[in-house]
Coordinates of C-alpha atoms and ligand atoms in Angstrom, one line a residue:
M1 CA 90.3 50.5 122.7
A2 CA 90.9 52.4 126.6
F3 CA 91.0 55.9 126.8
V4 CA 94.0 56.6 128.5
A5 CA 93.5 59.9 130.4
K6 CA 96.4 62.0 130.9
P7 CA 96.8 63.5 134.3
D8 CA 95.3 66.9 134.1
R9 CA 98.0 69.4 134.9
I10 CA 95.3 72.2 134.7
D11 CA 93.7 71.2 137.8
T12 CA 96.8 71.9 140.1
F13 CA 96.8 75.8 139.0
S14 CA 94.4 78.1 139.5
T15 CA 95.5 81.5 140.0
I16 CA 96.2 84.1 137.1
H17 CA 100.0 83.8 137.0
D18 CA 100.2 80.1 137.1
W19 CA 100.7 79.6 133.1
E20 CA 104.2 81.6 134.2
S21 CA 105.2 78.5 136.2
A22 CA 108.1 76.8 134.8
D23 CA 106.4 73.4 135.0
Y24 CA 103.0 74.3 133.5
E25 CA 102.9 72.9 130.1
P26 CA 106.7 73.1 129.5
T27 CA 106.9 71.8 126.0
L28 CA 104.6 74.2 124.8
P29 CA 105.4 78.3 123.8
V30 CA 102.8 80.7 125.7
S31 CA 101.2 81.1 122.7
E32 CA 100.3 77.5 122.1
K33 CA 99.6 76.7 126.2
S34 CA 96.0 76.3 127.3
N35 CA 94.8 78.8 129.7
P36 CA 93.8 77.6 133.2
L37 CA 91.0 80.0 133.4
T38 CA 89.3 78.7 130.5
R39 CA 89.6 74.9 130.8
H40 CA 85.5 74.9 131.6
I41 CA 84.7 77.3 128.6
D42 CA 82.8 74.6 126.6
R43 CA 80.0 73.9 129.3
A44 CA 79.8 77.8 130.4
P45 CA 77.1 79.6 130.5
A46 CA 77.1 83.2 128.0
S47 CA 77.8 85.4 131.2
S48 CA 80.2 83.0 132.4
I49 CA 82.1 83.0 129.2
M50 CA 82.3 86.7 128.9
K51 CA 83.9 86.6 132.7
M52 CA 86.5 84.1 131.5
L53 CA 87.5 86.1 128.5
Q54 CA 87.6 89.5 130.4
A55 CA 90.3 87.8 132.7
C56 CA 92.1 86.1 129.8
D57 CA 92.0 89.7 128.1
A58 CA 93.2 91.5 131.2
Q59 CA 96.0 89.1 131.4
M60 CA 97.7 91.4 128.6
F61 CA 97.8 94.3 131.0
Q62 CA 99.4 92.6 133.8
E63 CA 103.0 93.6 135.3
K64 CA 106.4 91.6 135.0
S65 CA 106.4 88.9 137.7
Q66 CA 109.1 87.0 139.0
T67 CA 109.6 85.2 135.9
Q68 CA 111.2 84.7 132.5
Y69 CA 108.6 86.9 130.6
Q70 CA 108.9 90.2 129.0
R71 CA 105.2 91.8 129.5
L72 CA 103.3 94.5 127.2
L73 CA 103.9 97.3 129.9
S74 CA 107.6 95.9 130.7
E75 CA 110.2 98.8 130.7
E76 CA 112.6 97.1 128.0
M77 CA 109.2 96.9 125.4
V78 CA 108.6 100.6 126.1
K79 CA 111.9 101.2 125.2
T80 CA 111.9 99.4 122.3
L81 CA 108.5 100.7 120.8
M82 CA 110.0 104.1 121.2
E83 CA 113.5 102.9 119.4
V84 CA 111.0 101.7 116.4
A85 CA 109.0 104.8 116.7
E86 CA 111.8 107.0 116.0
R87 CA 112.6 104.6 113.1
V88 CA 109.3 105.2 111.8
R89 CA 110.1 109.2 111.6
L90 CA 113.2 108.7 109.7
I91 CA 110.5 107.2 106.9
L92 CA 108.3 110.0 107.2
K93 CA 111.0 112.4 106.6
D94 CA 112.1 110.9 102.9
P95 CA 108.4 109.4 101.5
Q96 CA 110.0 109.1 98.3
D97 CA 112.5 106.5 98.7
S98 CA 111.2 105.0 101.9
L99 CA 108.5 102.6 102.6
V100 CA 107.0 100.8 105.8
V101 CA 105.9 97.4 105.2
L102 CA 103.4 95.3 107.7
S103 CA 103.2 92.0 107.1
G104 CA 101.7 88.3 108.3
C105 CA 99.6 85.6 107.7
G106 CA 95.8 84.9 108.8
T107 CA 94.5 87.7 111.4
S108 CA 98.0 88.8 111.8
G109 CA 98.2 89.8 107.5
R110 CA 94.7 91.0 107.7
L111 CA 95.5 93.3 110.7
A112 CA 98.7 94.3 109.1
F113 CA 96.4 95.4 106.0
F114 CA 93.8 97.2 108.4
M115 CA 96.7 98.8 110.4
A116 CA 98.3 100.1 107.0
S117 CA 95.2 101.6 105.6
G118 CA 94.4 103.2 108.8
F119 CA 98.1 104.7 109.3
N120 CA 97.9 106.1 106.0
R121 CA 94.7 107.2 106.0
E122 CA 95.8 109.1 109.2
L123 CA 99.1 110.4 107.5
Q124 CA 97.3 112.1 104.9
R125 CA 95.0 113.9 107.2
L126 CA 98.2 115.3 108.9
N127 CA 99.7 116.1 105.6
Y128 CA 102.3 113.5 105.1
A129 CA 102.7 111.3 102.4
P130 CA 101.3 107.6 102.7
V131 CA 104.2 105.4 103.5
C132 CA 102.8 102.1 104.6
S133 CA 102.0 99.1 102.8
Y134 CA 101.2 95.4 103.3
V135 CA 101.7 91.9 102.5
I136 CA 99.8 89.0 103.4
A137 CA 100.3 85.7 102.6
G138 CA 98.1 84.2 99.9
G139 CA 97.4 87.7 98.6
D140 CA 94.2 89.6 98.8
R141 CA 91.9 86.8 99.0
A142 CA 93.5 85.8 101.9
L143 CA 91.8 88.8 103.5
F144 CA 88.3 87.6 103.7
S145 CA 88.9 83.5 103.4
S146 CA 90.9 80.9 104.9
Q147 CA 93.9 80.4 102.8
E148 CA 96.5 78.9 105.4
A149 CA 99.0 77.0 103.1
P150 CA 100.7 79.9 101.8
E151 CA 102.0 80.6 105.5
D152 CA 104.3 77.7 105.1
D153 CA 106.3 79.2 102.2
P154 CA 109.1 81.3 103.2
T155 CA 110.5 81.9 99.7
L156 CA 107.1 83.3 98.9
G157 CA 107.3 85.6 101.7
A158 CA 110.7 87.2 100.6
L159 CA 109.5 87.3 96.9
C160 CA 106.3 89.5 98.3
L161 CA 108.4 91.8 100.2
K162 CA 110.9 92.3 97.5
K163 CA 108.0 93.0 95.1
V164 CA 106.3 95.6 97.2
S165 CA 109.7 97.2 98.2
E166 CA 111.7 97.5 94.7
G167 CA 113.3 100.6 94.5
K168 CA 113.2 101.7 97.9
K169 CA 116.4 103.0 99.7
R170 CA 115.1 102.5 102.9
V171 CA 112.7 100.2 104.4
L172 CA 111.1 99.3 108.0
F173 CA 109.8 95.8 108.1
V174 CA 107.5 94.8 110.5
G175 CA 106.5 91.0 110.5
V176 CA 104.0 89.9 112.7
S177 CA 103.7 86.1 113.7
C178 CA 101.8 86.0 117.0
G179 CA 103.3 82.2 117.7
L180 CA 106.9 83.5 116.2
S181 CA 106.1 80.5 114.0
A182 CA 104.8 81.4 110.3
P183 CA 107.9 80.5 108.2
F184 CA 106.3 83.2 105.5
V185 CA 107.3 85.7 107.7
A186 CA 110.7 84.1 108.6
G187 CA 111.7 84.2 104.8
Q188 CA 111.1 88.2 105.0
L189 CA 112.5 88.7 108.0
D190 CA 115.5 86.7 106.7
F191 CA 115.5 88.5 103.4
C192 CA 115.8 91.5 105.6
L193 CA 118.9 90.5 107.6
R194 CA 120.4 89.5 104.0
H195 CA 120.1 93.2 102.7
P196 CA 120.5 95.2 105.9
D197 CA 121.7 98.1 103.8
V198 CA 118.1 98.9 102.7
Y199 CA 116.1 97.0 105.2
T200 CA 115.3 96.9 109.2
P201 CA 113.4 94.2 110.6
V202 CA 111.1 94.2 113.5
L203 CA 109.7 91.4 114.8
V204 CA 106.1 91.5 116.6
G205 CA 104.9 87.8 118.5
F206 CA 104.2 87.0 121.8
N207 CA 106.6 84.2 122.9
P208 CA 110.0 84.7 124.2
A209 CA 112.8 84.5 121.7
H210 CA 113.9 80.7 122.8
Q211 CA 110.0 79.8 122.4
A212 CA 110.3 80.5 118.5
R213 CA 109.5 77.5 116.5
K214 CA 112.2 75.2 115.8
E215 CA 110.8 72.7 113.5
P216 CA 112.9 72.5 110.4
I217 CA 111.2 74.3 107.5
P218 CA 111.1 71.9 104.1
G219 CA 113.3 72.9 101.4
C220 CA 115.2 75.5 103.3
T221 CA 118.0 75.7 105.8
L222 CA 116.2 78.5 108.3
T223 CA 113.9 78.0 111.4
F224 CA 111.9 80.3 112.7
H225 CA 114.4 80.3 115.7
S226 CA 117.1 80.5 113.8
V227 CA 116.2 83.9 112.4
V228 CA 115.0 85.1 115.8
T229 CA 118.6 84.4 117.0
R230 CA 120.1 86.2 114.4
M231 CA 117.8 89.4 115.0
E232 CA 118.5 89.2 118.7
E233 CA 122.1 89.7 117.9
L234 CA 121.2 92.8 115.8
A235 CA 118.7 94.2 118.3
K236 CA 121.7 95.0 120.6
T237 CA 123.1 97.6 118.0
Q238 CA 119.4 98.7 116.9
K239 CA 120.0 97.0 113.6
A240 CA 116.6 95.1 114.3
F241 CA 113.9 95.1 116.7
L242 CA 112.0 92.4 118.7
I243 CA 108.7 93.3 120.3
N244 CA 107.6 90.0 122.1
P245 CA 105.5 90.4 125.2
A246 CA 104.0 87.2 126.5
L247 CA 100.3 87.8 126.9
G248 CA 99.4 84.7 128.3
P249 CA 97.8 81.7 127.0
E250 CA 94.7 82.4 124.6
A251 CA 91.4 82.0 126.1
I252 CA 91.0 79.1 123.3
S253 CA 94.2 77.4 122.9
G254 CA 96.5 78.8 120.1
S255 CA 93.7 80.8 119.1
S256 CA 96.0 84.2 118.4
R257 CA 93.4 86.1 116.6
M258 CA 92.2 87.1 119.8
K259 CA 95.1 88.3 122.3
G260 CA 97.7 87.8 119.8
G261 CA 95.6 90.2 117.5
S262 CA 94.5 92.6 120.1
A263 CA 97.9 93.3 121.3
T264 CA 99.4 93.3 117.4
K265 CA 96.8 96.4 117.1
I266 CA 97.6 97.8 120.4
L267 CA 101.7 98.0 120.1
L268 CA 101.4 99.1 116.3
E269 CA 98.9 101.6 116.8
V270 CA 101.2 103.0 120.0
V271 CA 104.2 102.9 117.8
F272 CA 102.9 104.7 114.6
S273 CA 100.9 107.6 116.8
A274 CA 103.7 108.5 118.6
S275 CA 105.8 108.9 115.3
F276 CA 103.1 110.7 113.6
S277 CA 102.9 113.1 116.5
R278 CA 104.7 116.6 116.3
T279 CA 106.0 116.0 119.8
P280 CA 109.0 114.1 121.1
V281 CA 108.4 110.3 121.6
T282 CA 108.6 109.8 125.3
F283 CA 108.3 106.7 127.9
N284 CA 105.5 108.3 129.5
G285 CA 103.8 108.9 126.2
I286 CA 103.7 105.3 125.2
L287 CA 103.3 103.9 128.5
Q288 CA 99.9 106.1 128.7
H289 CA 98.7 105.4 125.5
M290 CA 98.7 101.6 126.1
R291 CA 97.1 102.1 129.6
S292 CA 94.3 103.9 127.6
Y293 CA 93.6 100.4 125.7
E294 CA 93.3 98.7 129.2
K295 CA 90.9 101.1 130.0
A296 CA 88.7 100.5 126.7
L297 CA 89.0 96.8 127.6
D298 CA 87.4 97.3 131.1
F299 CA 84.9 99.5 129.3
T300 CA 83.9 97.0 126.8
Y301 CA 83.6 94.1 129.6
S302 CA 81.4 96.5 131.7
H303 CA 79.0 96.1 128.8
S304 CA 79.2 92.2 129.4
E305 CA 75.6 91.5 130.0
E306 CA 74.6 93.0 126.7
I307 CA 77.5 91.2 124.7
A308 CA 76.5 87.8 126.4
A309 CA 72.9 88.7 125.1
L310 CA 74.3 88.9 121.5
M311 CA 76.7 86.0 121.9
E312 CA 73.4 83.8 122.9
A313 CA 71.4 85.1 120.1
A314 CA 74.4 84.5 117.6
G315 CA 74.8 81.1 119.2
R316 CA 71.1 79.9 118.6
S317 CA 71.4 80.9 114.9
L318 CA 74.6 78.5 114.8
Q319 CA 73.2 75.5 116.5
C320 CA 70.0 75.6 114.1
G321 CA 72.4 76.0 111.1
R322 CA 71.5 79.3 110.4
Q323 CA 73.6 82.6 109.7
V324 CA 75.2 85.6 111.8
C325 CA 75.9 88.6 109.5
Y326 CA 78.0 91.7 110.8
L327 CA 76.7 94.8 109.0
G328 CA 79.7 97.5 109.5
W329 CA 80.6 100.9 108.5
G330 CA 84.3 102.0 107.8
S331 CA 87.0 100.3 110.0
L332 CA 84.3 99.0 112.3
G333 CA 82.9 96.8 109.4
L334 CA 86.5 95.9 108.4
L335 CA 86.7 94.4 111.7
G336 CA 83.4 92.2 110.9
L337 CA 84.9 91.0 107.9
I338 CA 88.0 89.9 109.9
D339 CA 86.4 88.2 113.0
A340 CA 84.1 86.4 110.3
S341 CA 87.0 85.0 108.2
E342 CA 88.9 83.5 111.0
C343 CA 86.0 81.3 112.1
K344 CA 86.7 79.0 109.2
P345 CA 90.2 77.7 109.9
T346 CA 89.6 77.9 114.0
F347 CA 86.1 76.1 114.3
G348 CA 85.8 74.4 111.1
A349 CA 83.0 76.9 110.2
D350 CA 81.4 77.4 106.7
H351 CA 82.1 80.7 105.2
E352 CA 78.0 81.1 105.3
D353 CA 78.1 80.7 109.3
I354 CA 79.5 84.3 110.2
R355 CA 79.7 87.0 107.3
G356 CA 80.7 90.2 107.4
F357 CA 79.8 92.9 105.1
V358 CA 80.8 96.7 105.0
S359 CA 79.3 99.9 103.4
G360 CA 81.1 100.4 100.1
G361 CA 82.8 97.0 99.6
Y362 CA 86.0 97.4 98.1
K363 CA 86.0 101.0 97.4
E364 CA 85.9 101.4 101.1
L365 CA 88.8 99.0 101.7
G366 CA 91.4 100.0 99.0
N367 CA 93.0 96.8 98.9
N368 CA 95.9 96.1 96.6
E369 CA 94.2 94.0 94.1
G370 CA 91.0 95.9 94.0
D371 CA 87.4 94.4 93.5
L372 CA 87.7 90.2 94.2
T373 CA 83.8 90.1 94.0
L374 CA 84.2 87.6 90.8
M375 CA 86.5 85.1 92.9
G376 CA 83.2 83.7 94.3
P377 CA 80.5 84.0 97.1
E378 CA 83.1 84.5 99.9
F379 CA 84.1 87.8 98.1
S380 CA 80.9 89.6 98.2
I381 CA 81.5 92.0 101.0
S382 CA 79.3 95.3 100.6
H383 CA 76.1 95.9 102.2
D384 CA 74.5 95.8 98.2
D385 CA 75.8 92.2 98.2
F386 CA 74.1 91.5 101.6
L387 CA 70.7 92.8 100.1
D388 CA 71.1 91.3 97.1
G389 CA 72.1 87.9 98.2
V390 CA 71.5 87.3 101.9
L391 CA 68.4 89.4 102.9
P392 CA 66.0 87.6 100.8
R393 CA 66.8 84.6 102.7
L394 CA 66.7 86.0 106.1
T395 CA 64.4 84.9 108.9
D396 CA 64.1 85.2 112.8
A397 CA 66.8 82.4 113.1
D398 CA 69.6 84.3 111.6
T399 CA 71.1 86.9 113.8
V400 CA 72.4 90.3 112.2
L401 CA 74.6 92.7 114.0
L402 CA 75.3 96.1 112.8
L403 CA 78.5 97.9 113.5
Y404 CA 78.6 102.0 113.7
S405 CA 79.5 104.9 115.3
H406 CA 78.2 108.3 115.3
S407 CA 80.2 109.5 112.7
D408 CA 78.8 107.0 110.3
D409 CA 75.5 108.0 108.0
V410 CA 73.1 107.3 110.9
D411 CA 70.5 107.7 108.5
E412 CA 71.9 105.0 106.2
V413 CA 72.4 102.8 109.0
A414 CA 68.5 103.4 110.1
K415 CA 67.5 102.7 106.3
L416 CA 69.2 99.3 106.2
A417 CA 68.1 98.3 109.9
R418 CA 64.6 98.9 108.7
R419 CA 65.0 96.6 105.8
V420 CA 66.7 93.9 107.9
R421 CA 63.8 93.9 110.4
E422 CA 61.2 93.5 107.4
K423 CA 62.9 89.8 107.5
T424 CA 63.8 89.0 110.9
S425 CA 63.4 90.9 114.6
N426 CA 66.9 89.4 115.5
I427 CA 68.9 92.4 114.8
H428 CA 71.2 94.1 117.3
A429 CA 73.7 96.6 117.3
A430 CA 77.1 97.8 118.6
Y431 CA 76.8 101.4 118.2
H432 CA 79.7 103.7 119.6
Q433 CA 79.0 107.4 120.8
T434 CA 81.1 110.0 121.7
D435 CA 79.9 112.1 124.9
G436 CA 80.0 116.0 124.9
D437 CA 78.8 116.6 121.3
A438 CA 75.3 117.8 121.2
A439 CA 75.0 116.7 117.7
A440 CA 76.3 113.4 118.1
K441 CA 73.7 113.0 121.0
Q442 CA 70.9 114.1 118.8
M443 CA 71.8 111.5 116.3
A444 CA 72.6 108.7 118.8
S445 CA 69.2 109.2 120.5
R446 CA 67.6 108.9 116.6
S447 CA 69.2 105.7 116.2
I448 CA 68.4 104.6 119.8
Q449 CA 64.9 105.4 118.8
T450 CA 65.4 103.1 115.4
F451 CA 67.0 100.4 117.8
A452 CA 64.5 100.5 121.0
T453 CA 62.8 97.1 120.3
L454 CA 66.0 95.8 119.4
G455 CA 67.0 92.5 121.6
S456 CA 70.6 93.9 123.1
S457 CA 72.3 96.5 121.7
P458 CA 75.6 97.6 123.8
Y459 CA 76.0 101.5 123.1
L460 CA 79.3 101.8 123.6
Q461 CA 80.9 104.9 124.9
P462 CA 84.7 104.0 125.9
P463 CA 86.2 106.5 128.1
L464 CA 88.1 108.1 124.9
Q465 CA 91.2 109.8 125.2
G466 CA 93.9 111.5 123.0
T467 CA 93.7 112.2 119.7
F468 CA 90.9 111.9 117.0
A469 CA 92.8 109.0 115.7
S470 CA 93.4 107.3 119.2
K471 CA 89.7 107.6 119.8
I472 CA 88.9 105.8 116.7
R473 CA 91.6 103.2 117.6
Q474 CA 89.9 102.4 120.8
R475 CA 86.6 102.3 119.4
E476 CA 87.8 99.8 116.9
F477 CA 89.4 97.9 120.0
S478 CA 86.3 97.5 122.0
T479 CA 84.4 96.4 118.9
K480 CA 87.1 93.6 118.2
L481 CA 86.6 92.4 121.8
L482 CA 83.0 92.2 121.5
L483 CA 83.4 90.3 117.9
N484 CA 85.6 87.7 119.1
A485 CA 83.6 87.5 122.4
V486 CA 80.3 86.9 120.1
S487 CA 81.9 84.6 117.4
T488 CA 84.0 82.4 120.0
G489 CA 80.9 82.0 122.4
A490 CA 78.6 81.1 119.2
H491 CA 80.8 78.5 118.1
I492 CA 81.1 77.2 122.0
F493 CA 77.2 76.8 121.9
K494 CA 77.9 75.0 118.4
G495 CA 79.7 72.6 120.0
K496 CA 82.9 73.2 118.2
V497 CA 85.1 73.8 121.4
F498 CA 86.1 70.8 124.1
K499 CA 87.5 72.0 127.2
N500 CA 89.2 74.9 125.7
Y501 CA 90.9 73.2 122.4
M502 CA 89.4 74.0 118.9
I503 CA 88.4 70.4 118.0
D504 CA 87.4 71.3 114.7
L505 CA 90.0 73.1 113.2
Q506 CA 91.1 73.0 109.6
V507 CA 94.3 71.1 109.2
T508 CA 95.7 73.4 106.2
N509 CA 99.4 74.2 107.3
S510 CA 101.9 72.8 109.3
K511 CA 101.3 74.8 112.3
L512 CA 98.0 73.6 112.5
Y513 CA 98.8 70.0 111.5
R514 CA 101.2 69.9 114.7
R515 CA 98.5 71.6 117.0
A516 CA 95.9 68.8 115.6
A517 CA 98.4 65.9 116.2
R518 CA 99.3 67.2 119.8
L519 CA 95.6 67.5 120.5
L520 CA 95.0 63.8 119.3
Q521 CA 97.8 63.0 121.4
K522 CA 96.5 64.5 124.7
L523 CA 93.0 63.1 124.2
S524 CA 93.7 59.5 123.1
G525 CA 96.6 58.8 124.9
H526 CA 98.1 57.2 122.0
S527 CA 101.7 57.7 120.6
E528 CA 102.9 60.5 118.6
S529 CA 103.0 58.4 115.2
E530 CA 99.8 56.6 115.8
C531 CA 98.2 60.5 115.9
E532 CA 99.9 61.4 113.0
E533 CA 99.1 58.3 110.8
A534 CA 95.5 58.6 112.4
L535 CA 95.5 62.2 111.4
L536 CA 96.8 62.1 107.7
K537 CA 94.2 59.1 107.1
A538 CA 91.4 61.6 108.2
I539 CA 92.9 64.4 105.8
Y540 CA 92.6 62.2 103.3
Q541 CA 90.2 60.3 104.2
V542 CA 91.6 57.1 103.4
D543 CA 92.1 53.8 105.5
K544 CA 95.5 52.9 104.3
L545 CA 98.5 55.7 103.7
S546 CA 99.7 55.6 100.5
E547 CA 103.7 56.7 99.8
D548 CA 102.7 59.9 98.1
I549 CA 100.3 61.3 100.7
A550 CA 103.1 62.5 102.4
T551 CA 104.4 64.9 99.7
C552 CA 100.9 66.4 99.2
S553 CA 99.9 69.6 100.0
L554 CA 97.7 70.1 103.2
D555 CA 95.8 73.0 101.3
A556 CA 94.8 70.3 99.0
A557 CA 92.9 68.7 101.7
K558 CA 90.4 70.8 103.1
A559 CA 88.5 67.8 104.4
K560 CA 85.9 68.4 107.3
K561 CA 86.1 67.4 110.9
V562 CA 89.5 66.0 110.5
V563 CA 90.5 65.8 114.6
P564 CA 87.1 64.3 115.4
L565 CA 87.5 61.5 112.9
A566 CA 91.2 60.7 113.3
L567 CA 90.3 60.6 117.2
V568 CA 87.2 58.1 116.7
C569 CA 89.2 56.0 114.3
L570 CA 92.2 55.9 117.2
L571 CA 89.8 54.9 120.0
T572 CA 87.7 52.7 118.1
G573 CA 89.7 51.2 115.4
C574 CA 86.8 51.8 112.9
S575 CA 87.0 52.4 109.2
M576 CA 87.0 56.0 108.1
K577 CA 83.4 55.1 106.5
E578 CA 82.1 53.7 109.8
V579 CA 83.6 56.8 112.0
E580 CA 81.8 59.2 109.2
S581 CA 78.4 58.0 109.8
R582 CA 78.5 57.9 113.7
L583 CA 79.7 61.4 113.5
E584 CA 76.9 62.2 111.1
Q585 CA 74.3 60.8 113.5
Q586 CA 76.0 63.2 116.3
P587 CA 76.5 66.3 114.6
I588 CA 77.4 68.4 117.5
V589 CA 81.5 67.5 117.4
R590 CA 82.1 68.0 121.5
E591 CA 79.1 65.8 122.1
A592 CA 80.1 63.1 119.3
M593 CA 83.6 63.3 120.9
E594 CA 82.4 63.1 124.7
T595 CA 80.4 60.0 123.7
C596 CA 83.7 58.4 122.0
L597 CA 85.9 59.3 125.0
K598 CA 83.5 57.8 127.2
S599 CA 82.5 54.6 125.5
S600 CA 86.4 53.8 125.0
Ligands
F6P1 O1 97.4 79.4 110.4 C1 96.3 79.9 110.5 C2 96.4 80.9 111.3 O2 96.7 80.1 112.7 C3 95.6 81.7 111.7 O3 94.4 81.2 112.5 C4 96.3 83.0 112.5 O4 95.7 84.1 112.2 C5 97.4 83.0 111.7 O5 97.6 81.6 111.4 C6 98.7 83.7 112.0 O6 99.6 82.8 113.0 P1 100.6 83.7 113.7 O7 100.4 85.2 113.9 O8 100.9 82.9 114.9 O9 101.8 83.6 112.6

């Protein structure tokens, strides 16, 4: 069977704004387009990957050009952020009867948890009542493990919101869906729109409203797009708010954990810190605060060389079937957990491939459902769990990355590092220090001595500005960028990316199913229906589709290497068994696919 190569539009686009052109991948929303800057990322060395990621991330802060797109720093966007900050202030004035709920799916839900906890800590520090809560699709188990199916359920979304806000008279609901696509969030927004006396909905996402998902949601009359249209109408009178700047396509197409997650963090932190401050919310204040993240971004990428070395170390570990462990403290540890958990749906990774551990475990997190350790090995997240379950098996082939700052217990860090070093010399640190503080400098030099012989250790010292809280947030932002780069690069080296597409994604919900089907069409040149058929066969590992398969839950089918299986079946006409054994002979997915594409 012949491989019909589609004309590659990307070839004709080369500058940084090209994705904005109306005829660039016109059927796709911005969040699903492929980024012209990264089309060769799968073959690039670590240093070039860093350059591509930097250019891609920099797109977040580009000013509005002559196109349809609102940008992060657009005037309208800043004004909306000011209005939302005022709404948060109203909640703070009446904490007894009011609530802020942050919610989302996958990384968006994890960040909702991350920020709700951080905002509550900050509120308590400022003598306010903690008024923030979170809802994540799939419950707390989704904080650290891959649970994509609940994302498809709008009724569940509405129910969870109702439950968490029971009895409150005023609720500001912030729903995050980077792609303006998750039915779970659509259900929550719809619930708010039906109860306007109590709920004010805020939607955060990164596509223009007309690109919101129009696909019907089974068993329900809503679409994400229909909800957004209703919100747009109400936004005119400030009864609803839309925060949806375009950031440019992700470095790995559709991987919204990257820019989508970063911008979610920036936007919500800017809004909430403006509302917590005792000074008036101003346009310039908001704008400057956003710009401080741009500085943190530049600063982080000024350490590209060290980060590239970390990426290579992590890549070597994954390539030989070994492990990468993030050992973190405080919120930096939680960012490690978040980064690790997204590798499963994005790269078809095993939960053991990249794992996060945080000092203090669940006690440190304070999540709704408490200690989840008994749910299985994926939920063992403390340093003690690492010492008991992972350390004894560590070798030089594994990579360990410590994530901490001068405000953590540096002696404890050094103690743990010593224990790790007895098992592996492949230990690294991303350490944040603050200048000007003598005690901190002393501690920093102590830890630099401790880690003097480590491979690569970016001693991050962002040009921190603003309040105590905003310094912590910039540090977190910098860590997020670093972790995203390391885990993405490591999986590129493992062959989990083809051009700039995730080719081994898990197909565990309707969005991922559509993404996979689209990729198959692009790579095979076959029709939509042929690709969907091949995809379903690969998901359920059958050569013939039966009637009842169409009604099965996608979550029930956690088959591995689904897209490669479907593609090779499409191109060769071989049976599932034959293709499976072909793929087993060539475990590097990208190479298996390339061989197949060349020979077809
Ligand atoms: O379906 C899983 C997933 O794609 C995650 O990878 C992602 O973090 C999550 O969905 C959220 O997507 P969105 O923010 O666009 O709703």
